[in-house]
Coordinates of C-alpha atoms (C1' of nucleotides) in Angstrom, one line a residue:
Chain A
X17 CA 2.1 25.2 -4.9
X18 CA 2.5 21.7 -5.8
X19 CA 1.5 19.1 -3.2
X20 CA 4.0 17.0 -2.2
X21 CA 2.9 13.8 0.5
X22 CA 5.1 11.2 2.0
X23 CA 4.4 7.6 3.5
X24 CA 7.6 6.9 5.8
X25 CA 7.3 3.4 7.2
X26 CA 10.0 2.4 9.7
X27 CA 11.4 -1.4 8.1
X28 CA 11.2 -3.2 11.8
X29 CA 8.5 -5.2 10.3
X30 CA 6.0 -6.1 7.7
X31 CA 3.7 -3.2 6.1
X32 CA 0.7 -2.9 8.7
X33 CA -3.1 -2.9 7.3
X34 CA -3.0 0.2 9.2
X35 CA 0.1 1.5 7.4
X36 CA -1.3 0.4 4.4
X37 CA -4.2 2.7 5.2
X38 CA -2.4 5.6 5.9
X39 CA 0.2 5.5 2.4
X40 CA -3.4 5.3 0.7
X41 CA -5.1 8.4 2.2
X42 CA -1.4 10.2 1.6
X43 CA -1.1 8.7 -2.1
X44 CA -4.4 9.1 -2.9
X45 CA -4.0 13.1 -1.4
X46 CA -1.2 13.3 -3.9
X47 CA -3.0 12.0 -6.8
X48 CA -6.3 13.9 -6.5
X49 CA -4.3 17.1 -6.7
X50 CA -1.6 16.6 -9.0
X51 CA 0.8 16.1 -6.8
X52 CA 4.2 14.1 -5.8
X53 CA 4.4 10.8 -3.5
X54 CA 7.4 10.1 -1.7
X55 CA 8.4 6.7 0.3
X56 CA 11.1 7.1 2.5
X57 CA 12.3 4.5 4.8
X58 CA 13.5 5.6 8.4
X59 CA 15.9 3.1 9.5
X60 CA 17.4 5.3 12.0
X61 CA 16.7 2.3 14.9
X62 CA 19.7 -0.1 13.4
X63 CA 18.9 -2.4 15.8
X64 CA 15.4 -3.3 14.6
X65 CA 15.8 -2.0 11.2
X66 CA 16.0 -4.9 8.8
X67 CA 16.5 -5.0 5.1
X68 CA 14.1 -8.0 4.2
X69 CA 11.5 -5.5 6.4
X70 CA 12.9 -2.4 3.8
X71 CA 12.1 -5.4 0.5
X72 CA 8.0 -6.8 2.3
X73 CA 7.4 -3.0 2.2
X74 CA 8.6 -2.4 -1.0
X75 CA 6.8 -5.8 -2.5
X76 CA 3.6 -4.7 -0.1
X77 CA 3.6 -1.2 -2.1
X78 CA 4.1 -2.5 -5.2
X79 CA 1.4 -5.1 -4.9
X80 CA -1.1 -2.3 -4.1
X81 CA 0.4 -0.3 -7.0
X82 CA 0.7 2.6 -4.7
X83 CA 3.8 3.9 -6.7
X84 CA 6.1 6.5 -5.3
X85 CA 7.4 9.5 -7.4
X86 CA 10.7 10.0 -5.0
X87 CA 12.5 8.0 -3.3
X88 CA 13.1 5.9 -1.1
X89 CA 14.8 7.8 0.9
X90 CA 17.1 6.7 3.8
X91 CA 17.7 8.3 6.8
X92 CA 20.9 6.4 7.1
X93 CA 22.4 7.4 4.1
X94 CA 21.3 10.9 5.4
X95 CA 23.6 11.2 8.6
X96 CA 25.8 13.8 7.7
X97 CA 22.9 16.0 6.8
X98 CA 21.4 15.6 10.6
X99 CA 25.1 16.2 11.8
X100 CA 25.2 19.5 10.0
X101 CA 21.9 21.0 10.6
X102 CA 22.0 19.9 14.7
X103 CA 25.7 21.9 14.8
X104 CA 23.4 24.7 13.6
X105 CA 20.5 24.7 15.8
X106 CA 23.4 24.0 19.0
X107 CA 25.8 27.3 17.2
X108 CA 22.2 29.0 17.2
X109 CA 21.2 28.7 20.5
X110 CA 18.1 26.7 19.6
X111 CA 19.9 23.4 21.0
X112 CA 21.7 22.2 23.9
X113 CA 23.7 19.9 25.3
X114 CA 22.4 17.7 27.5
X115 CA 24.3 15.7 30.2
X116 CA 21.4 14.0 31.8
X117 CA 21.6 9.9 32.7
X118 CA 19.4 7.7 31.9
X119 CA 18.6 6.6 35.3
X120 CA 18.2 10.7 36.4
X121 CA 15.8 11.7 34.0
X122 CA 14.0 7.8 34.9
X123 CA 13.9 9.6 38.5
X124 CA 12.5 12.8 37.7
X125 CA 10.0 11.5 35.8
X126 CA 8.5 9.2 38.9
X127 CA 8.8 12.4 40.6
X128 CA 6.4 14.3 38.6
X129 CA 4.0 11.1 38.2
X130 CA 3.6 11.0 42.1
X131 CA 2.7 14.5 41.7
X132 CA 0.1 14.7 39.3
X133 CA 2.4 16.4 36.4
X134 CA 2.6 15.5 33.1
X135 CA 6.2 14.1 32.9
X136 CA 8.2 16.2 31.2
X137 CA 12.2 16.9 30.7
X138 CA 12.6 20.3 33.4
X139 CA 15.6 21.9 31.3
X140 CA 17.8 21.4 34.1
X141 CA 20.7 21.3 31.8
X142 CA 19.2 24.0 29.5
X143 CA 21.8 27.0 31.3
X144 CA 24.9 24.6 31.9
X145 CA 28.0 26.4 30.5
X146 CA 30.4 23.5 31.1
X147 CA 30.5 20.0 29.7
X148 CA 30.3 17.1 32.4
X149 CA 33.6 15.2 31.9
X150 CA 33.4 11.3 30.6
X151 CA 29.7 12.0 29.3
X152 CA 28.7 12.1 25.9
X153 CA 26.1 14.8 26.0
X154 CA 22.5 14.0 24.0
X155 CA 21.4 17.3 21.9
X156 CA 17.9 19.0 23.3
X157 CA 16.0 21.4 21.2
X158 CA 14.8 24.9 23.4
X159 CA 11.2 24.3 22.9
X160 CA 9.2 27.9 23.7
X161 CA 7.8 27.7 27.3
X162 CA 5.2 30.2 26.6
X163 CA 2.5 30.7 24.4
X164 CA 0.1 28.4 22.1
X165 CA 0.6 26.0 19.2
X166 CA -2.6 25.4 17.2
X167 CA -2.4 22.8 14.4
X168 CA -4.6 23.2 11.9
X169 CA -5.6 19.5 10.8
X170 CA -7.0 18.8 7.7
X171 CA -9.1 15.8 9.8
X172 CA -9.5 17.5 13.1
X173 CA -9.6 20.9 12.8
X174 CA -8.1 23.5 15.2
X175 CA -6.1 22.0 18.1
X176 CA -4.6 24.0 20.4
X177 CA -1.5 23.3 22.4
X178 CA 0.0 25.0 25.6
X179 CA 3.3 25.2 25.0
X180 CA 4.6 25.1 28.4
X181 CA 3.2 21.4 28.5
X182 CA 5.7 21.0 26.2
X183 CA 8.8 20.1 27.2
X184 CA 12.5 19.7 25.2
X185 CA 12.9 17.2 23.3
X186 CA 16.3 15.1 21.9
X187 CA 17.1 15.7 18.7
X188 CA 20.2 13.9 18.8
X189 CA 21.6 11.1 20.7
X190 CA 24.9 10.8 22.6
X191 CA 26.2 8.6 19.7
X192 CA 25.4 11.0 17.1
X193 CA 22.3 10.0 15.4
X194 CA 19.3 11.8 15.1
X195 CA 16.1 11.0 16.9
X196 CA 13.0 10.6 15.1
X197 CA 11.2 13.7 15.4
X198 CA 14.7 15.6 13.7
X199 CA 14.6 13.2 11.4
X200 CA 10.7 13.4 10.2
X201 CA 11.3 17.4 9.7
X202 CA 14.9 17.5 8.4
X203 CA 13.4 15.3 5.6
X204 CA 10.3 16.6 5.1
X205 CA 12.1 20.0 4.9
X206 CA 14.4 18.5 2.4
X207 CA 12.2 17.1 0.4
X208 CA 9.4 20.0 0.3
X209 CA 6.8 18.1 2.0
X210 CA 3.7 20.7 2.0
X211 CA 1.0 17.9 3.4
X212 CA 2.2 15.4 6.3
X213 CA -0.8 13.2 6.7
X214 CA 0.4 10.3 9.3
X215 CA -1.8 8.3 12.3
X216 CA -3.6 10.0 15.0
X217 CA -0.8 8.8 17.5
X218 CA 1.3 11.8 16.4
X219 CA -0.9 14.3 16.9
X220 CA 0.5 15.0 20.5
X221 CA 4.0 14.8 18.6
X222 CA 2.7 17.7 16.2
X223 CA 3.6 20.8 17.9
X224 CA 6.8 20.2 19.0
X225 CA 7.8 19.1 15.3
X226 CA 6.4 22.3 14.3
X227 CA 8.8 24.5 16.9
X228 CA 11.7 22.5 15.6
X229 CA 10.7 23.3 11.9
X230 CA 10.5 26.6 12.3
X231 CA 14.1 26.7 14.1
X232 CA 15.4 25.3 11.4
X233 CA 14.1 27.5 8.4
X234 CA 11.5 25.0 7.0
X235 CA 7.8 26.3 5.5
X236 CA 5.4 24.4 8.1
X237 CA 3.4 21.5 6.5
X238 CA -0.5 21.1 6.7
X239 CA -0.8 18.1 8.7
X240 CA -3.7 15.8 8.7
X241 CA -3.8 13.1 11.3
X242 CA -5.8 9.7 10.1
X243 CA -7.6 8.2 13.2
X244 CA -7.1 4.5 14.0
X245 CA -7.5 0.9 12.5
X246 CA -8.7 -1.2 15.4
X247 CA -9.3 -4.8 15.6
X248 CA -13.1 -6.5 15.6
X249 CA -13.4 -6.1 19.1
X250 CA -12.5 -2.3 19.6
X251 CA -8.8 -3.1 20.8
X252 CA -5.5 -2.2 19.2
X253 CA -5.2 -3.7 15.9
X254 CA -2.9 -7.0 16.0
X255 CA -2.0 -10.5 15.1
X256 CA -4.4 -12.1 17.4
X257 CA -7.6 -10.8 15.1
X258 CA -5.8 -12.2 12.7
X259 CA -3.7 -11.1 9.1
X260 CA -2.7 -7.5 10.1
X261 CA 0.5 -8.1 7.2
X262 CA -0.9 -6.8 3.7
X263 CA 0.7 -9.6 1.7
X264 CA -1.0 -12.3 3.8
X265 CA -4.1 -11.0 1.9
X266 CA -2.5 -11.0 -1.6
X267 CA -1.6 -14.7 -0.1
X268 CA -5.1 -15.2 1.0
X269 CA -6.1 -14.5 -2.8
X270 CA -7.2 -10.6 -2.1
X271 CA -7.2 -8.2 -4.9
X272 CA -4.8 -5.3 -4.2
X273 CA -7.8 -3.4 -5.6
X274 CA -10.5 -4.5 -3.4
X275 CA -7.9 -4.3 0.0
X276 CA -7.5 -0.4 -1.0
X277 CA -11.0 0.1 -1.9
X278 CA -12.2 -1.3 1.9
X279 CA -9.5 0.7 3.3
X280 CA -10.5 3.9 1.9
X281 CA -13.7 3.1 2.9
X282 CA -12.6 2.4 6.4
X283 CA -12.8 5.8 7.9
X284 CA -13.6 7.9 4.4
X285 CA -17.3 8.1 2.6
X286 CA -18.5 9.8 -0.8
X287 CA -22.4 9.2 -0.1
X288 CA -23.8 6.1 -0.3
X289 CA -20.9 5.2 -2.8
X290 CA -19.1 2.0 -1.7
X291 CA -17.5 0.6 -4.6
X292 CA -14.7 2.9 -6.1
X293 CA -12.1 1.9 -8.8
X294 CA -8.9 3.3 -8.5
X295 CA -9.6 6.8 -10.6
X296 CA -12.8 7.2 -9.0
X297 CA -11.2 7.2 -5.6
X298 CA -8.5 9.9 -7.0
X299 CA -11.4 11.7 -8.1
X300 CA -13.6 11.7 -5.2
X301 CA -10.9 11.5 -2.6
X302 CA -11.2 14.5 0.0
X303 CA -9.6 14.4 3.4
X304 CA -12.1 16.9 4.7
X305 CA -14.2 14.0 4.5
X306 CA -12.3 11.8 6.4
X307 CA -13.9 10.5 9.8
X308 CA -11.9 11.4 12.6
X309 CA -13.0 8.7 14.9
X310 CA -11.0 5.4 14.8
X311 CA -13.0 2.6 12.9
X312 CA -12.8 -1.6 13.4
X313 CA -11.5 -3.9 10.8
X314 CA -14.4 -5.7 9.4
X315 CA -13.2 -8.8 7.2
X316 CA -16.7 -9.8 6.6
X317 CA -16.6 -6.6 4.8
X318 CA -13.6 -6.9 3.2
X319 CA -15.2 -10.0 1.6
X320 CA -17.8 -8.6 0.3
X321 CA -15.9 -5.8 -1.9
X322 CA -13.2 -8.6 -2.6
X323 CA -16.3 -10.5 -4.2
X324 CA -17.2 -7.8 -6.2
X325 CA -13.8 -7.0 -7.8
X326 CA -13.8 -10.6 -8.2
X327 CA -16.9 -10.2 -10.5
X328 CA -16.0 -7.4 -12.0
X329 CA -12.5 -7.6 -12.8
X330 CA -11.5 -8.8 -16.4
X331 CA -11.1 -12.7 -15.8
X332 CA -7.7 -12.5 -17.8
X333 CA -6.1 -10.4 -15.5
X334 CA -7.1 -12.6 -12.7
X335 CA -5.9 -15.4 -14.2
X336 CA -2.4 -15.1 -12.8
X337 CA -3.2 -15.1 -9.4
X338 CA -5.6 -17.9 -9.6
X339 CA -2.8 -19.9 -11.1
X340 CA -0.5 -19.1 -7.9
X341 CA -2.9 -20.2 -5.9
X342 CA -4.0 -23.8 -7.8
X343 CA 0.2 -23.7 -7.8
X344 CA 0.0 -23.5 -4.1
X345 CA -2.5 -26.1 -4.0
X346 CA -0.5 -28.6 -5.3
X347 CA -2.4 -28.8 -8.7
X348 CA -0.7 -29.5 -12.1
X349 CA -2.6 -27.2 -14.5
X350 CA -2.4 -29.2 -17.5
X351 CA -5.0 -31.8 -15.4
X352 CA -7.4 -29.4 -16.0
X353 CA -9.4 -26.3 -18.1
X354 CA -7.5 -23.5 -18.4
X355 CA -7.7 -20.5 -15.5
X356 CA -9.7 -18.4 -17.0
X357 CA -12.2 -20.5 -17.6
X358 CA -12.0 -21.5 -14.3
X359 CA -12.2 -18.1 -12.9
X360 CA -15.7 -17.2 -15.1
X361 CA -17.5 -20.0 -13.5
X362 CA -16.3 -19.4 -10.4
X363 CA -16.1 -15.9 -9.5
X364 CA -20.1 -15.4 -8.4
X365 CA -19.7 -18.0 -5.8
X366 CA -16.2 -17.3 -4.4
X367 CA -15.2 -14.7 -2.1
X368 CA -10.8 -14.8 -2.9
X369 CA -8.8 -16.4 -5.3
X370 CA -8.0 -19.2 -2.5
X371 CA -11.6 -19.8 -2.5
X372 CA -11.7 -20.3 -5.8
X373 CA -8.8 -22.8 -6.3
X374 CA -9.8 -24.9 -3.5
X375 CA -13.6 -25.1 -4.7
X376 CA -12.3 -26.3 -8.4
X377 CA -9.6 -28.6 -6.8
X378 CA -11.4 -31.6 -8.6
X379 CA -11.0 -30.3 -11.7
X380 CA -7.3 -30.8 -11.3
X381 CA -7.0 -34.2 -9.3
X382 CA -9.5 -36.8 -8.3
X383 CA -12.1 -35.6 -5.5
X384 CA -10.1 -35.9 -2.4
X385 CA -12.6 -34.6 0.0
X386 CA -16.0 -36.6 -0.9
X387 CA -19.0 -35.8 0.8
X388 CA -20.3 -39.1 2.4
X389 CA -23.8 -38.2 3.2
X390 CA -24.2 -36.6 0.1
X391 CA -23.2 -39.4 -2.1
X392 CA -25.4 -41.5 0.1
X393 CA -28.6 -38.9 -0.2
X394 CA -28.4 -38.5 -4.0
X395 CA -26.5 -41.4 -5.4
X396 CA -29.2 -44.5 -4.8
X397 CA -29.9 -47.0 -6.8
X398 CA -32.7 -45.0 -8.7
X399 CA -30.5 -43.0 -10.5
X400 CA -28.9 -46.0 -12.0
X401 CA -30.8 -46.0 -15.2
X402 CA -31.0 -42.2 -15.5
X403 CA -26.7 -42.2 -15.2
X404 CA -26.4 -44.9 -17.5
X405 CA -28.9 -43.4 -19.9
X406 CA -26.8 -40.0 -19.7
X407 CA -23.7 -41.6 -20.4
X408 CA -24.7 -42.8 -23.2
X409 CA -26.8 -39.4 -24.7
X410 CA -23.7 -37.5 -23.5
X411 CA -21.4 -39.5 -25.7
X412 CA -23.5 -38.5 -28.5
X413 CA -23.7 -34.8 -27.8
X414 CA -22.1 -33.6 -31.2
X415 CA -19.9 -30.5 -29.4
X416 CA -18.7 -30.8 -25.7
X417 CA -20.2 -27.5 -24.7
X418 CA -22.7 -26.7 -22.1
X419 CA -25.6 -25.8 -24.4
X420 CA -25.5 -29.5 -25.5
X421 CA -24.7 -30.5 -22.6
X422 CA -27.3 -29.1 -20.9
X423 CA -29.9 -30.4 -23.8
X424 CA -29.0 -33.9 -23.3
X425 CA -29.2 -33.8 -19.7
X426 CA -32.7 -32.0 -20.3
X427 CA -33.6 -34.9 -22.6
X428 CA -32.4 -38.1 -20.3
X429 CA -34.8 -36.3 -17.6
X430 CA -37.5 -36.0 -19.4
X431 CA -37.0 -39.6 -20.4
X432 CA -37.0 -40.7 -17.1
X433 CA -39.9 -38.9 -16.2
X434 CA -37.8 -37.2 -13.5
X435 CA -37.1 -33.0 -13.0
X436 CA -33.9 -31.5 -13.7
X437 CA -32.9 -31.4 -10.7
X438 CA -33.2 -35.7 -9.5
X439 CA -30.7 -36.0 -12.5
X440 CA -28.3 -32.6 -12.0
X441 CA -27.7 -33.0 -7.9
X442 CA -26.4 -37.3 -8.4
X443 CA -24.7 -36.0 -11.5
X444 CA -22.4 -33.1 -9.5
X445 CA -22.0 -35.8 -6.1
X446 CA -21.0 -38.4 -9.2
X447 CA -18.6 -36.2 -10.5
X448 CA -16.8 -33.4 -8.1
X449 CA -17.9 -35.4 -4.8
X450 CA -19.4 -32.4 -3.1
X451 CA -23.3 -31.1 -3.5
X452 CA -22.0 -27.9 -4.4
X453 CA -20.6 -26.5 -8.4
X454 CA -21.4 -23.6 -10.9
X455 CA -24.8 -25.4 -13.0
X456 CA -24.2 -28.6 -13.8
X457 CA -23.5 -28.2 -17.3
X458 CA -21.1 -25.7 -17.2
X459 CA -19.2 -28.1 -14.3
X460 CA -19.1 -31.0 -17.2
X461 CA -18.0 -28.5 -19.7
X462 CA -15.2 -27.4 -17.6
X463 CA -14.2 -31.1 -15.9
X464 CA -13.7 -32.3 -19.9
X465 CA -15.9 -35.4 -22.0
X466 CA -13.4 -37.9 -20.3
X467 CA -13.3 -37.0 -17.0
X468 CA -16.8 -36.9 -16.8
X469 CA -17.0 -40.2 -18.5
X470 CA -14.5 -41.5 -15.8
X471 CA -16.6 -40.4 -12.9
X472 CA -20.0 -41.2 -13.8
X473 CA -19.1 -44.9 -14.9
X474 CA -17.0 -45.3 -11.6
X475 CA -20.2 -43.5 -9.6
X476 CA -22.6 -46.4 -11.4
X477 CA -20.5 -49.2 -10.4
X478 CA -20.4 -47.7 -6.9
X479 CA -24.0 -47.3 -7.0
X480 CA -26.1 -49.5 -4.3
X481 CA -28.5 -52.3 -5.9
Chain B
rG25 C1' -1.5 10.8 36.8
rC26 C1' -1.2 14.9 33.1
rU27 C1' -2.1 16.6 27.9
rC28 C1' -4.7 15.8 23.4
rC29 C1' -8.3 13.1 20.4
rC30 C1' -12.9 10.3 19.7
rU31 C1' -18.5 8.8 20.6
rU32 C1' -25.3 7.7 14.8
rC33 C1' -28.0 0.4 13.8
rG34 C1' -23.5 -5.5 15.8
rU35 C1' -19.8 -3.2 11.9
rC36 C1' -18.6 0.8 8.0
rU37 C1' -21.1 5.2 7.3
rA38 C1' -24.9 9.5 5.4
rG39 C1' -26.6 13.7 8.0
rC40 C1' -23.7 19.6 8.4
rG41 C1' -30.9 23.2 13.5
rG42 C1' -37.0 21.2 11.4
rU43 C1' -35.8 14.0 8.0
rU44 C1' -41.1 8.5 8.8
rA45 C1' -32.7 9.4 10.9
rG46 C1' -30.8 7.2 4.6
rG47 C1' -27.2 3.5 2.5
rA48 C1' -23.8 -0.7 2.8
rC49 C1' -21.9 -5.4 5.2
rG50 C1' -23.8 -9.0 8.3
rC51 C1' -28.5 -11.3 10.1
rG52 C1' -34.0 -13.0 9.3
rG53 C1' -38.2 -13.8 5.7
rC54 C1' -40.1 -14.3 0.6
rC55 C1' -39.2 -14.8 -4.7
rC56 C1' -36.1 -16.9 -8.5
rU57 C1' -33.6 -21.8 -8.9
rC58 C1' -30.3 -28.4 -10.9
rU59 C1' -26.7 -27.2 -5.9
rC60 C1' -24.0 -23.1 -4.1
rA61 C1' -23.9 -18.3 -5.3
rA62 C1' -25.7 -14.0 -7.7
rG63 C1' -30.1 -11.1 -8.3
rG64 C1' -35.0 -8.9 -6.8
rC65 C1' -38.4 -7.7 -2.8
rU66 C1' -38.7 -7.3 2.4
rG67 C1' -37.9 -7.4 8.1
rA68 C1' -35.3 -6.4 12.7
rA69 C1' -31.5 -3.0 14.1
rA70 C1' -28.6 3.4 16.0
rC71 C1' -28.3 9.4 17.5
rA72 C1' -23.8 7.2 25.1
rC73 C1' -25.8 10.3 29.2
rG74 C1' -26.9 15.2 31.5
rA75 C1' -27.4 20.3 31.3
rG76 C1' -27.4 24.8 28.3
rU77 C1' -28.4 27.8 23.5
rU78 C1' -32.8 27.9 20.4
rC79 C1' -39.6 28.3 18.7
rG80 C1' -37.0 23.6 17.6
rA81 C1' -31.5 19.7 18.8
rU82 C1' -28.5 13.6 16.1
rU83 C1' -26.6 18.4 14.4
rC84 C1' -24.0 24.1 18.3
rU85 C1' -21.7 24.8 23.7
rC86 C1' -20.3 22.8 28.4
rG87 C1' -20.0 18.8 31.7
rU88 C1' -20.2 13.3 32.8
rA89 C1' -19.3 8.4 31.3
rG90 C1' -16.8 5.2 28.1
rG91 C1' -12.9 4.4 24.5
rG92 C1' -8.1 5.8 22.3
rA93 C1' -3.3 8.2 21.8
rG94 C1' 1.0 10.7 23.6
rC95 C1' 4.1 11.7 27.8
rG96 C1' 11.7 7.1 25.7
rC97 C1' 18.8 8.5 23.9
rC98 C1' 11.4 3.5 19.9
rA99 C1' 9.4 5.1 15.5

RNA sequence: GCUCCCUUCGUCUAGCGGUUAGGACGCGGCCCUCUCAAGGCUGAAACACGAGUUCGAUUCUCGUAGGGAGCGCCA
């Protein structure tokens, strides 16, 4: 049997971290055994459906390169396939008609709360022979009122479920569209879904879907139900901790790679592994593994792997998005060395891209942001002489590299009777107005002979007698 | 309220009856060092609680407590 996963986000909003989370696990199911990935959109709530929500999660997905072999489906375009297989369950017997108002089955429910019952519909139109005139009867699936249902997760193992706390559920609603639980199995029927891994909140949702499947023909699914993303502080994961939209990390300057490589850690372990490239995680992925306890969002973490990636990816690739983010900045990139470069000097200091293009701003544009109390610690009128006397050994250096660099500024030190470092700190206050640069000769190579020029004539003059 | 799920350092986790309870992030110290990082060494830091099973429980069972989810003509 070829495995066959899905990841069907509802387009009412941006993709979720947590969303994100689950279309790995499910992707990454589908990958490590050969198997096909499906997107499918369900945009059966017009009302909050939106289509620039259907393009962010589209753009999201691509970002991440978690690429879909099918699809996307839409349940909208997929109305007159509900249609037909609801007039079957209802000529069946396994549906109903249902004539209920709102504000009746509002009033039962209260009824059953008060007394310590789990609400649930009561069938009281389950035996009705004759429509209600005026009323546009919902449809109601006969749920079994006896017996068990045991799912057997792939993350939680054997839960059992009474079936009479089950009660039965709309399939479709009095203006003929389906609901989402006969949508989720009509599709996955369609489509041959054999593994439905999803979050934790459907768990309770499980055995009913599985009654319904069986109604209508389908093989049952193996289901495996991912446990939780919460926030920091153990609640609900949302926009107060912050970015909970996966682009506003590619925006923050995260690698898609690194954002998947925390999230697959986040709730999944091989050992003491922690850094996985994308094949290794294919390769090592195993949902019996996964944690079934609900895990916090760490972005401390996060920053850590990010840094690592950064360090490890090839500097060329990473060019791109450094480039939208100096872009972003403001920064002309003909003011300065090219990205690459940039990125090499950079990326053992910098946790994201941002980082990054906001530490090398003055490579691209005059030091906006000087550090008063640095230039006032390191730029006194000592290092007059041993300034000047650079300037003029770093005109002579015969290649603008940072092996000459570095020998001159060696030799002026020495000349001065002063270490390295009396001559290096003034020299990086002088030139990118903070106390803090990859080593100083690399910072000259990269700011360019005349720049550097510029700067350390205009820190001289500036210099207190 | 009812049903279901969850519970190892602050956080992510390893552990699958006998371990000095391991690793990672973060935090502290030391080393390295022109700054910041990176790197190396090192320190503090956990089995929610109570019964039971067992020669022996972090590990198995049951309670308790705490947390979460579901209980819609939302998905």
């Amino acid at each position: 049997m070829t495995v066959k996963t899905r990841f069907a986000p509802s387009p009412t909003g941006y993709l979720h971290i947590g969303g994100v989370r689950t279309a790995l696990f499910s992707w990454l199911y589908a990958r490590h055994h050969g198997g096909q990935f499906v997107l499918r959109i369900e945009d059966t709530d017009r009302e909050r459906s939106t289509q620039a929500a259907v393009d962010a999660i589209l753009e999201a997905m691509n970002w991440l390169g978690l690429e879909h072999d099918e699809g996307p489906y839409y349940q909208t375009a997929r109305m007159d396939r509900y249609r037909e297989l609801a007039a079957q369950l209802l000529e069946a017997g396994s549906a109903y008609h249902c004539y209920c108002s709102r504000d009746e089955l509002e009033q039962m429910r209260a009824a059953q709360m008060a007394r310590g019952e789990n609400p649930r519909y009561d069938g009281r139109c389950r035996e009705r022979q004759s429509p209600v005139p005026g009323v546009s009867p919902v449809l109601r699936f006969r749920t079994p009122q006896e017996g068990v249902t045991i799912v057997d997760d792939l993350v939680r193992g054997r839960v059992e479920f009474q079936n009479s706390e089950l009660d039965d559920l709309i399939i479709m609603r009095s203006d003929g569209s389906p609901t989402f639980h006969f949508g989720v199995v009509v599709d996955d029927g369609d489509t041959g879904i054999t593994h439905v891994i999803r979050g934790d909140d459907h768990l309770n949702n499980t055995p009913r879907q599985m009654h319904l499947i069986d109604a209508l023909g389908f093989a049952r699914p193996a289901y495996g139900h991912l446990p939780m993303i919460l926030g920091p502080d153990g609640a609900k994961l949302s926009k107060r901790h912050g970015a909970v939209n996966v682009l506003e990390y590619r925006d923050a300057g995260y690698l898609p790679d690194a954002v998947l490589n925390y999230l697959a850690r986040l709730g999944w372990s091989h050992g003491d592994q922690e850094l996985f490239s994308r094949e290794e995680m294919i390769r090592l992925f195993d949902i019996a593994a996964v944690n079934a306890s609900a895990s916090r969002f760490d972005t401390g973490k996060l920053n850590w792997i990010n840094q690592q990636y950064l360090r490890s990816s090839n500097p060329e690739e990473l060019a791109p998005g450094l480039v939208m983010q100096l872009e972003r900045a403001g920064l002309d990139l003909r003011n300065g060395p090219p990205a690459v470069a940039v990125i090499e000097a950079y990326r053992e200091r910098a946790t994201t891209l941002h980082d990054i293009a906001g530490s090398a701003h003055y490579l691209y544009a005059e030091p906006v942001q000087v550090d008063i109390s640095a230039i006032n610690k390191h730029l006194t009128a000592t290092v007059a002489g041993p300034l000047s006397l650079l300037v003029k050994r770093l005109a002579e250096v015969a290649a603008w590299t940072r092996a000459d660099i570095h020998a001159a500024m060696t030799a002026v030190a020495a000349e001065c009777g002063i270490g390295f470092g009396k001559l290096g700190q003034p020299v990086r206050v002088a030139v990118t107005g903070g106390t803090v640069s990859p080593p100083i000769d690399v910072t000259l190579e990269l700011l360019g002979q005349k720049k550097t020029f510029d700067r350390l004539k205009q820190a001289i003059a500036r210099l207190p007698s």
